[in-house]
mmCIF file of C-alpha atoms in Angstrom:
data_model
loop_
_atom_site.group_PDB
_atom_site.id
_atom_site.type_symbol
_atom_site.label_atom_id
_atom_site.label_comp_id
_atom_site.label_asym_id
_atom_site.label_seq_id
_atom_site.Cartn_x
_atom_site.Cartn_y
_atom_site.Cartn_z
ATOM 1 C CA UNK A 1 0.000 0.000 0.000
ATOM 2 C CA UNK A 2 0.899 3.556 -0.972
ATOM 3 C CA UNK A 3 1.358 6.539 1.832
ATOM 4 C CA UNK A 4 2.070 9.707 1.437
ATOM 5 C CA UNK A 5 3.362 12.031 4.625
ATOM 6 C CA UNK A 6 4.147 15.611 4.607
ATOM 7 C CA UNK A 7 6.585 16.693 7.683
ATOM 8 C CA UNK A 8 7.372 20.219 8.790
ATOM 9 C CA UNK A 9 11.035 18.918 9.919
ATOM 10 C CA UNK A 10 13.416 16.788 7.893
ATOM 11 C CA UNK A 11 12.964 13.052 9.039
ATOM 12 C CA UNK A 12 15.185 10.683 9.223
ATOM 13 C CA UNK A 13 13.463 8.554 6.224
ATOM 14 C CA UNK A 14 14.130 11.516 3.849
ATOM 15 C CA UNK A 15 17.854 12.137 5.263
ATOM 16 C CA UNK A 16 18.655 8.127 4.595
ATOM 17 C CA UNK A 17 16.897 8.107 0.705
ATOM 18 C CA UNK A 18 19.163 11.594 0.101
ATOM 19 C CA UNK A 19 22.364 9.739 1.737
ATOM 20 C CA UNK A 20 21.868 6.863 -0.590
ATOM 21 C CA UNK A 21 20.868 8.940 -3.842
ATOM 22 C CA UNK A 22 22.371 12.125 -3.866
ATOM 23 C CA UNK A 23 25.568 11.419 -1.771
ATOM 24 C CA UNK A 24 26.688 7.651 -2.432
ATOM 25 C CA UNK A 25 25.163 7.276 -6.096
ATOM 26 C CA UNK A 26 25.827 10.921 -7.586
ATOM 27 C CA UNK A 27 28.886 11.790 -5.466
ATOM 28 C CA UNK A 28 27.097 14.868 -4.206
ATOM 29 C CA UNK A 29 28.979 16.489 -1.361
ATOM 30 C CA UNK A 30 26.845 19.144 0.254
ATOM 31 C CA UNK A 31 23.556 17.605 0.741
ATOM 32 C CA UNK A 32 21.812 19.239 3.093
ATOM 33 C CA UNK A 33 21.773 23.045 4.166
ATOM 34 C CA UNK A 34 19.424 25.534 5.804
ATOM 35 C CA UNK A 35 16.638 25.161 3.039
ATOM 36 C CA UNK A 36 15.951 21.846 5.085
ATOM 37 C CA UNK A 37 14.935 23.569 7.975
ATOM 38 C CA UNK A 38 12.394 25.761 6.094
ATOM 39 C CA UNK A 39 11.195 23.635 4.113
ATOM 40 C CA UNK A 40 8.655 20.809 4.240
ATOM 41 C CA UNK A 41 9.320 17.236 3.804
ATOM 42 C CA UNK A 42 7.336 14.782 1.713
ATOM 43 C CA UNK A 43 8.113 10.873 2.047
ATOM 44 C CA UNK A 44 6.182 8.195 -0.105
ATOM 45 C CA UNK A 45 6.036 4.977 2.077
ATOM 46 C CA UNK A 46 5.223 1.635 0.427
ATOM 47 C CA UNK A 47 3.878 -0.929 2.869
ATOM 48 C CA UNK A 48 5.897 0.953 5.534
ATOM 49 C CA UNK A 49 9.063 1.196 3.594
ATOM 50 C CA UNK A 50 10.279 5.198 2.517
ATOM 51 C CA UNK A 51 11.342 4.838 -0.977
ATOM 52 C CA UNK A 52 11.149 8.511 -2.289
ATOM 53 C CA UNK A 53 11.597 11.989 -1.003
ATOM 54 C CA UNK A 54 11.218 15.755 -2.095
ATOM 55 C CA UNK A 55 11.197 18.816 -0.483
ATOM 56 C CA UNK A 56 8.976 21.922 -0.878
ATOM 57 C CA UNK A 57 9.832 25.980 0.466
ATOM 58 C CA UNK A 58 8.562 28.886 -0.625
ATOM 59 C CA UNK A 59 11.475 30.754 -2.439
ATOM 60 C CA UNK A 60 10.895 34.865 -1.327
ATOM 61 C CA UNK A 61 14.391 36.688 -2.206
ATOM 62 C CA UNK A 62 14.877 34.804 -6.034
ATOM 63 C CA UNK A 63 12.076 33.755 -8.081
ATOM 64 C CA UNK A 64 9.235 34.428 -5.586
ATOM 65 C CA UNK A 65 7.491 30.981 -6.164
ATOM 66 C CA UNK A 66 7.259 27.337 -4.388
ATOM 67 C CA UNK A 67 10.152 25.593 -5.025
ATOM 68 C CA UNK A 68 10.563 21.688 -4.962
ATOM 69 C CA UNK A 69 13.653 19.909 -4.583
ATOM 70 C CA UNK A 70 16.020 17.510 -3.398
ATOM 71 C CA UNK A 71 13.395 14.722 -5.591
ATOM 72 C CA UNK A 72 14.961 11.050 -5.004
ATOM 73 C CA UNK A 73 13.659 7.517 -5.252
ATOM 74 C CA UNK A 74 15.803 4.438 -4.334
ATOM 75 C CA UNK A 75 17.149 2.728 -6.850
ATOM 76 C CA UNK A 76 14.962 -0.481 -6.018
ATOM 77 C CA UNK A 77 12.061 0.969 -6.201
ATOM 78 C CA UNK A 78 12.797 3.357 -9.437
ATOM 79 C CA UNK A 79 10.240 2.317 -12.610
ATOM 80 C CA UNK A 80 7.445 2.817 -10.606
ATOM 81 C CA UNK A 81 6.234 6.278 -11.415
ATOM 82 C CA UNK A 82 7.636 7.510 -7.718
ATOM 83 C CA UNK A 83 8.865 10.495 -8.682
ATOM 84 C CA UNK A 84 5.724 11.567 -10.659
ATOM 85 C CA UNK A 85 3.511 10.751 -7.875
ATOM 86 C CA UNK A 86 5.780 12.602 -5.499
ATOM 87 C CA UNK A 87 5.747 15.557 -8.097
ATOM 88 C CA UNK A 88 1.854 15.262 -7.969
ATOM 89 C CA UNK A 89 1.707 15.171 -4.493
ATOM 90 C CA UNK A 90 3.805 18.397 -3.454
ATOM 91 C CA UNK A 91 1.897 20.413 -6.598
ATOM 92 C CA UNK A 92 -1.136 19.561 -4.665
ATOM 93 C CA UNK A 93 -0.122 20.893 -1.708
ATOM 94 C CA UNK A 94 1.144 23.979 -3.329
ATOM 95 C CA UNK A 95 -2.487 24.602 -5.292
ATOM 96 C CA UNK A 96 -4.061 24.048 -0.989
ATOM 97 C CA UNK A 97 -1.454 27.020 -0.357
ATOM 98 C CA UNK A 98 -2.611 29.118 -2.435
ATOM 99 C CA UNK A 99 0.703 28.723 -5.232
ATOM 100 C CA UNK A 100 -0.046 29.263 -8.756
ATOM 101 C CA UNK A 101 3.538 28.186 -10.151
ATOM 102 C CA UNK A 102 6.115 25.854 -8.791
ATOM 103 C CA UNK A 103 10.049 25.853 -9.696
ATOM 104 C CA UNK A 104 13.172 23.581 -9.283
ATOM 105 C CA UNK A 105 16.479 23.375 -10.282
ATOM 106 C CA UNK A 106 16.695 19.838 -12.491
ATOM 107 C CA UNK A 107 20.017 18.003 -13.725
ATOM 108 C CA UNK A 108 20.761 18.481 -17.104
ATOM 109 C CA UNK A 109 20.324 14.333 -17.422
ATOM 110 C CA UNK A 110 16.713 15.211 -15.492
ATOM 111 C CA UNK A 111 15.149 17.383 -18.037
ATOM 112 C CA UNK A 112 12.781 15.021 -19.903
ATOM 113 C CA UNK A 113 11.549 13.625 -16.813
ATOM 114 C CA UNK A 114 10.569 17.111 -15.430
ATOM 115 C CA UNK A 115 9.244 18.299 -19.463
ATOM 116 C CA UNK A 116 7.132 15.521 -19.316
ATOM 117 C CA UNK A 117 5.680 16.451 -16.147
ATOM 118 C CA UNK A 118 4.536 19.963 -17.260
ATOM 119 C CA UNK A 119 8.134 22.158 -16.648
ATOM 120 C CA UNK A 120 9.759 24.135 -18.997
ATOM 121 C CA UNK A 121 13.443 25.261 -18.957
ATOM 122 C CA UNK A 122 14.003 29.018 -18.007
ATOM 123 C CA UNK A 123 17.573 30.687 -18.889
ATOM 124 C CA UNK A 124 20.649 28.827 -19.293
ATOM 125 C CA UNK A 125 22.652 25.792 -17.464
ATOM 126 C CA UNK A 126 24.863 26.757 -14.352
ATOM 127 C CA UNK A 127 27.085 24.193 -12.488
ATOM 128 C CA UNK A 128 26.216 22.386 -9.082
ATOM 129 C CA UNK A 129 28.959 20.741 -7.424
ATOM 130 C CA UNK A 130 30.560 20.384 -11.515
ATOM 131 C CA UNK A 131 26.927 19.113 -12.239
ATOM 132 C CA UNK A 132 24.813 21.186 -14.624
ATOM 133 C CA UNK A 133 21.934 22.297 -13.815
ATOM 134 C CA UNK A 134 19.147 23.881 -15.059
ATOM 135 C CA UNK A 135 15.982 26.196 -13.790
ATOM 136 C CA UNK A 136 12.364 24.650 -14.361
ATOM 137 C CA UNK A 137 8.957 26.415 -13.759
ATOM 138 C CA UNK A 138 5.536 24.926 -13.749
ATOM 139 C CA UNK A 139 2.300 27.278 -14.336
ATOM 140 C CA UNK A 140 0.778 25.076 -16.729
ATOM 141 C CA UNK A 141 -1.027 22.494 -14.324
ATOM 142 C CA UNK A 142 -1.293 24.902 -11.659
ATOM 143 C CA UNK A 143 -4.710 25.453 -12.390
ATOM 144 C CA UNK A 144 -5.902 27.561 -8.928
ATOM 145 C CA UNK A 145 -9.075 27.478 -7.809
ATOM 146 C CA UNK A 146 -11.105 30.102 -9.347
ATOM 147 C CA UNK A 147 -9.709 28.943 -13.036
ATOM 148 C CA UNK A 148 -10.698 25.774 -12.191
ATOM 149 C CA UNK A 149 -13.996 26.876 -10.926
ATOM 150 C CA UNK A 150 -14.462 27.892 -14.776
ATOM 151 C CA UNK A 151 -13.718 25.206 -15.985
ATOM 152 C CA UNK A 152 -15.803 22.741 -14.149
ATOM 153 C CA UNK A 153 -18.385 24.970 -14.163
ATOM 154 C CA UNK A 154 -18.400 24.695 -18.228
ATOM 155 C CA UNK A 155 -21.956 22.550 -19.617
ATOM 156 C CA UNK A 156 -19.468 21.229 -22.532
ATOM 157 C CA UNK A 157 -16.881 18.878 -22.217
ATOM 158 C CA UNK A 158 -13.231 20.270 -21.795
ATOM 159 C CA UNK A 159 -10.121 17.922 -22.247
ATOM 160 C CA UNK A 160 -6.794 19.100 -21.283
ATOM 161 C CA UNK A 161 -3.749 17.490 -22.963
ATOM 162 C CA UNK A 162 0.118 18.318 -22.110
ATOM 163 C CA UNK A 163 2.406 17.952 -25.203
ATOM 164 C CA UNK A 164 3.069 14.545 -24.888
ATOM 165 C CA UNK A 165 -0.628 13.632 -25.545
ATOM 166 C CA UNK A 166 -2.005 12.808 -22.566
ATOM 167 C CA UNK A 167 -4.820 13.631 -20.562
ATOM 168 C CA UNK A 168 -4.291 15.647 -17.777
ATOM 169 C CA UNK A 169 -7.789 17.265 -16.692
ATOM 170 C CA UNK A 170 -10.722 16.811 -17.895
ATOM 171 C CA UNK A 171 -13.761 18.929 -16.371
ATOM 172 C CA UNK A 172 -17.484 16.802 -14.773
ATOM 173 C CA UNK A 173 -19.136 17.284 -17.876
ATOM 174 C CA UNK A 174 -16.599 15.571 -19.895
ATOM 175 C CA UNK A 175 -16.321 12.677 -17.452
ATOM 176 C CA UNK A 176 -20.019 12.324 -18.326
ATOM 177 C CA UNK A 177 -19.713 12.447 -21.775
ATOM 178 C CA UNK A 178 -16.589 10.070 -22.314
ATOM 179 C CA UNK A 179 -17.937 7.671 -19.415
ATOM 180 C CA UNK A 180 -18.631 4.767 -21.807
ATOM 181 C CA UNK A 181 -14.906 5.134 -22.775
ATOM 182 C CA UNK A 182 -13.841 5.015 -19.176
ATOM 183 C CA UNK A 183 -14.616 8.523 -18.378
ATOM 184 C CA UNK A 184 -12.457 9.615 -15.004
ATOM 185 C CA UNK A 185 -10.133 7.073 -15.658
ATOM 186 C CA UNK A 186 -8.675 8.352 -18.772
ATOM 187 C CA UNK A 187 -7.019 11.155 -17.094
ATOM 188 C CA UNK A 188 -2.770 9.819 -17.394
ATOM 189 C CA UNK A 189 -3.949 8.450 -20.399
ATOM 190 C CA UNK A 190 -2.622 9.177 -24.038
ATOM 191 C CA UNK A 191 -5.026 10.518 -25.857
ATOM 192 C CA UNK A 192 -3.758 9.175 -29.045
ATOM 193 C CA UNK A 193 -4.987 5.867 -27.484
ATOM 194 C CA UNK A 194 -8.783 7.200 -27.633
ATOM 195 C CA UNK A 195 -8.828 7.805 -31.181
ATOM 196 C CA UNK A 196 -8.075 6.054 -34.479
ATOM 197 C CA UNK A 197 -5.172 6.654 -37.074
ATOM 198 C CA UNK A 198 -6.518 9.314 -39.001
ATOM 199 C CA UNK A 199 -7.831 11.253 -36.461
ATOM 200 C CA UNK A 200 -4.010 11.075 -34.258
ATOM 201 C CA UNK A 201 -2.758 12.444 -37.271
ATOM 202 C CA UNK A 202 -5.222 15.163 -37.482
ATOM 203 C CA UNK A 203 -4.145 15.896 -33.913
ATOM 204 C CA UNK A 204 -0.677 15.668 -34.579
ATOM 205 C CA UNK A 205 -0.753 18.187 -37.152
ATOM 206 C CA UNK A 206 -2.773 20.578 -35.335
ATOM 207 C CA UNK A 207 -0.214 20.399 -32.616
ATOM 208 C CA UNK A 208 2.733 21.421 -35.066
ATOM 209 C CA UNK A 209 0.785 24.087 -36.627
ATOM 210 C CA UNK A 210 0.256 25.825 -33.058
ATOM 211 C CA UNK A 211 4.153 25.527 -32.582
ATOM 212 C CA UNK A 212 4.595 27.078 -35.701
ATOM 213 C CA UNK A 213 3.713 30.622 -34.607
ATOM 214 C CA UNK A 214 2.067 31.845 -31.657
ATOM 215 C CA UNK A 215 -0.608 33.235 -33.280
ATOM 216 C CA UNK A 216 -2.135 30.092 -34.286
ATOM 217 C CA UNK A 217 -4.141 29.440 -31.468
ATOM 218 C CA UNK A 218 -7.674 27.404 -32.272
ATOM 219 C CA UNK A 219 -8.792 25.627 -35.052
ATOM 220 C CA UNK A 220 -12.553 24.370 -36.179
ATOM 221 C CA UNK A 221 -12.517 20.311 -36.274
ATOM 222 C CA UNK A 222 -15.634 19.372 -35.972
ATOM 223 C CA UNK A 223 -19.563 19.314 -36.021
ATOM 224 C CA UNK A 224 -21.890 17.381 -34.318
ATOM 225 C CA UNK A 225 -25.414 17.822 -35.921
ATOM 226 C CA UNK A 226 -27.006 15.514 -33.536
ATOM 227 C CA UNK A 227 -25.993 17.710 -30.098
ATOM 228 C CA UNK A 228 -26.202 20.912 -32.322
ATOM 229 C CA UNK A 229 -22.934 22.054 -31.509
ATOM 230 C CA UNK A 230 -19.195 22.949 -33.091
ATOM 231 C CA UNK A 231 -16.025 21.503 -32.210
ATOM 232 C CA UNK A 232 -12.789 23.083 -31.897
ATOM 233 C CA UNK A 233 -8.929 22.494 -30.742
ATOM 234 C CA UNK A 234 -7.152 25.548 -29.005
ATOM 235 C CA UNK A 235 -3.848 26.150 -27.768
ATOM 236 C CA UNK A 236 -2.341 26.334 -24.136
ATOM 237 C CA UNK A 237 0.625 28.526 -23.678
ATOM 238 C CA UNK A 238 2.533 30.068 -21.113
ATOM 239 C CA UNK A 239 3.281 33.670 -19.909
ATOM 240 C CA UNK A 240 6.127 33.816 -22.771
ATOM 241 C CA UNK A 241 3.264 32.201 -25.507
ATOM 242 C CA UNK A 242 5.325 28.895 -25.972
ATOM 243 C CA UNK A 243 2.673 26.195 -26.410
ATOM 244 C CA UNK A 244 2.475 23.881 -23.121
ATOM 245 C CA UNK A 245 -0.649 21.613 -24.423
ATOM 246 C CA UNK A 246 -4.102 21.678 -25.600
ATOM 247 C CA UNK A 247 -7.360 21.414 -25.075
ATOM 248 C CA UNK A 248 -11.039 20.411 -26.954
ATOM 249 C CA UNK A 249 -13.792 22.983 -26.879
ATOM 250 C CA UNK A 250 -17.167 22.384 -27.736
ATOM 251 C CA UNK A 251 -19.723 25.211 -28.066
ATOM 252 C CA UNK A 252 -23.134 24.428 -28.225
ATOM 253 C CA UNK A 253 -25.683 26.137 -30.764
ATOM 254 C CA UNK A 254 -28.840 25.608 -29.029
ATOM 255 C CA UNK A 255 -31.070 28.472 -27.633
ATOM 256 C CA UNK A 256 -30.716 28.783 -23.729
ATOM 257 C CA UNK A 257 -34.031 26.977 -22.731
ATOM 258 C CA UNK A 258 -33.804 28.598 -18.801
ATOM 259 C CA UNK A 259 -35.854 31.160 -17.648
ATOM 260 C CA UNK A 260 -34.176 34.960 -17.279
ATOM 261 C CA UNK A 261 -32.754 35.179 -13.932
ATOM 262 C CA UNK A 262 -34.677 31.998 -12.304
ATOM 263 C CA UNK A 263 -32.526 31.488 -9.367
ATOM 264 C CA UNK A 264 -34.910 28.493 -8.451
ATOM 265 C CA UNK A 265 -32.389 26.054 -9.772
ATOM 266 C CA UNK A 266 -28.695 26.150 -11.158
ATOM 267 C CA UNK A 267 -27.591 25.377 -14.512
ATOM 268 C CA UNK A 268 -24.774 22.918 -13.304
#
């Protein structure tokens, strides 16, 4: 069984998985410093055993932002999808604090692991105890609560996709409209997987025509007589426009069949 614990003081199961990572594997010298005493401490526990660590502070004099670090899994337990769920688990607790963007400083030989997880490379590499290093931010997934509210609030269906394909939100009413499919479940899931050939490489072109400029930004792809409504892809991108994923919109065509002001009863 799975456990995640959150400590506001390093603990001695995060201290060993660092020793054993960082220090004996890497050859990192200078492990642990007075971030560790700010910071909190996040341990996943299988059936009782730690087997990955991270760290999370809030960073106030440099990039003004939640900041994870120190990320680790033991070697025996790597393959696992550890380090995502750890990821997952201190975003989470950033989004309860309020945090709209989260940054870390990855290992050059890191970078796809954290890209595929949402963060995107800021500036240029700098050296770490002769390892490069570069910084990573996250505002993609960091969906806070009154964006989200939108969202799930929305009477279409809304699918959110990173750039890898897969599904990483999807909003109540599209959980009821894909439920024969597996609905909630297909969140992690490549979307690729949910449609046939023609139609991935439909998507797959769509894709490379919003990273072809940032002005291409949403595209008509479909209509669906039957529900009366229009079908479109649109682009995600961050504060600097570089695309970050995508989503499907759907915009009905029917006239609104609710009363002016009837506050009797709510729409969703």
């Amino acid at each position: 069984m799975l456990q995640m614990r959150l400590y506001e003081n390093l603990p001695q199961d995060a201290m060993c998985i660092r020793e054993k990572v960082f220090m004996e594997e890497q050859g990192f010298c200078q492990e642990f410093d007075e971030i560790d005493e700010i910071a909190l401490h996040g341990v996943l526990y299988e059936d009782e055993t730690a087997v990955a660590t991270a760290r999370l502070y809030f960073d106030e004099k440099e990039h003004k932002c939640f900041v994870i670090g120190r990320l680790a899994v033991v070697r025996e337990y790597r393959g696992k999808h550890y380090g995502e769920k750890m990821l997952a688990f201190l975003e989470e607790e950033v989004c309860r604090r309020g945090g709209t963007s989260i940054g870390l400083s990855a290992q050059k030989q890191a970078m796809n692991f954290y890209k595929k997880q949402g963060f995107i490379a800021k500036g240029d590499f700098y050296m770490d105890e002769e390892c490069p290093h570069i910084w990573m931010q996250k505002e993609e997934k960091m969906l806070n609560k009154m964006f989200q509210s939108i969202i799930d609030q929305d009477r279409a269906a809304v699918v959110i996709c990173d750039l890898t394909h897969k599904i990483v939100y999807m909003n109540p009413a599209a959980i009821r409209n894909y439920e024969k499919w597996g609905g909630e479940a297909l969140v992690g899931k490549s979307l690729m997987k949910c449609h046939n050939q023609d139609s991935c490489e439909k998507i797959e072109k769509i894709v490379a025509w919003f990273l072809q400029s940032e002005k291409n930004n949403m595209i008509y792809i479909d209509r669906n007589e039957k529900e009366n409504k229009d079908v479109y892809m649109v682009a995600l991108r961050d504060s600097d426009k570089r695309l970050i994923g995508y989503y499907e919109k759907h915009e009905y065509r029917n006239d609104e069949s609710a009363e002016r002001y009837d506050f009797t009863k709510s729409l969703v």
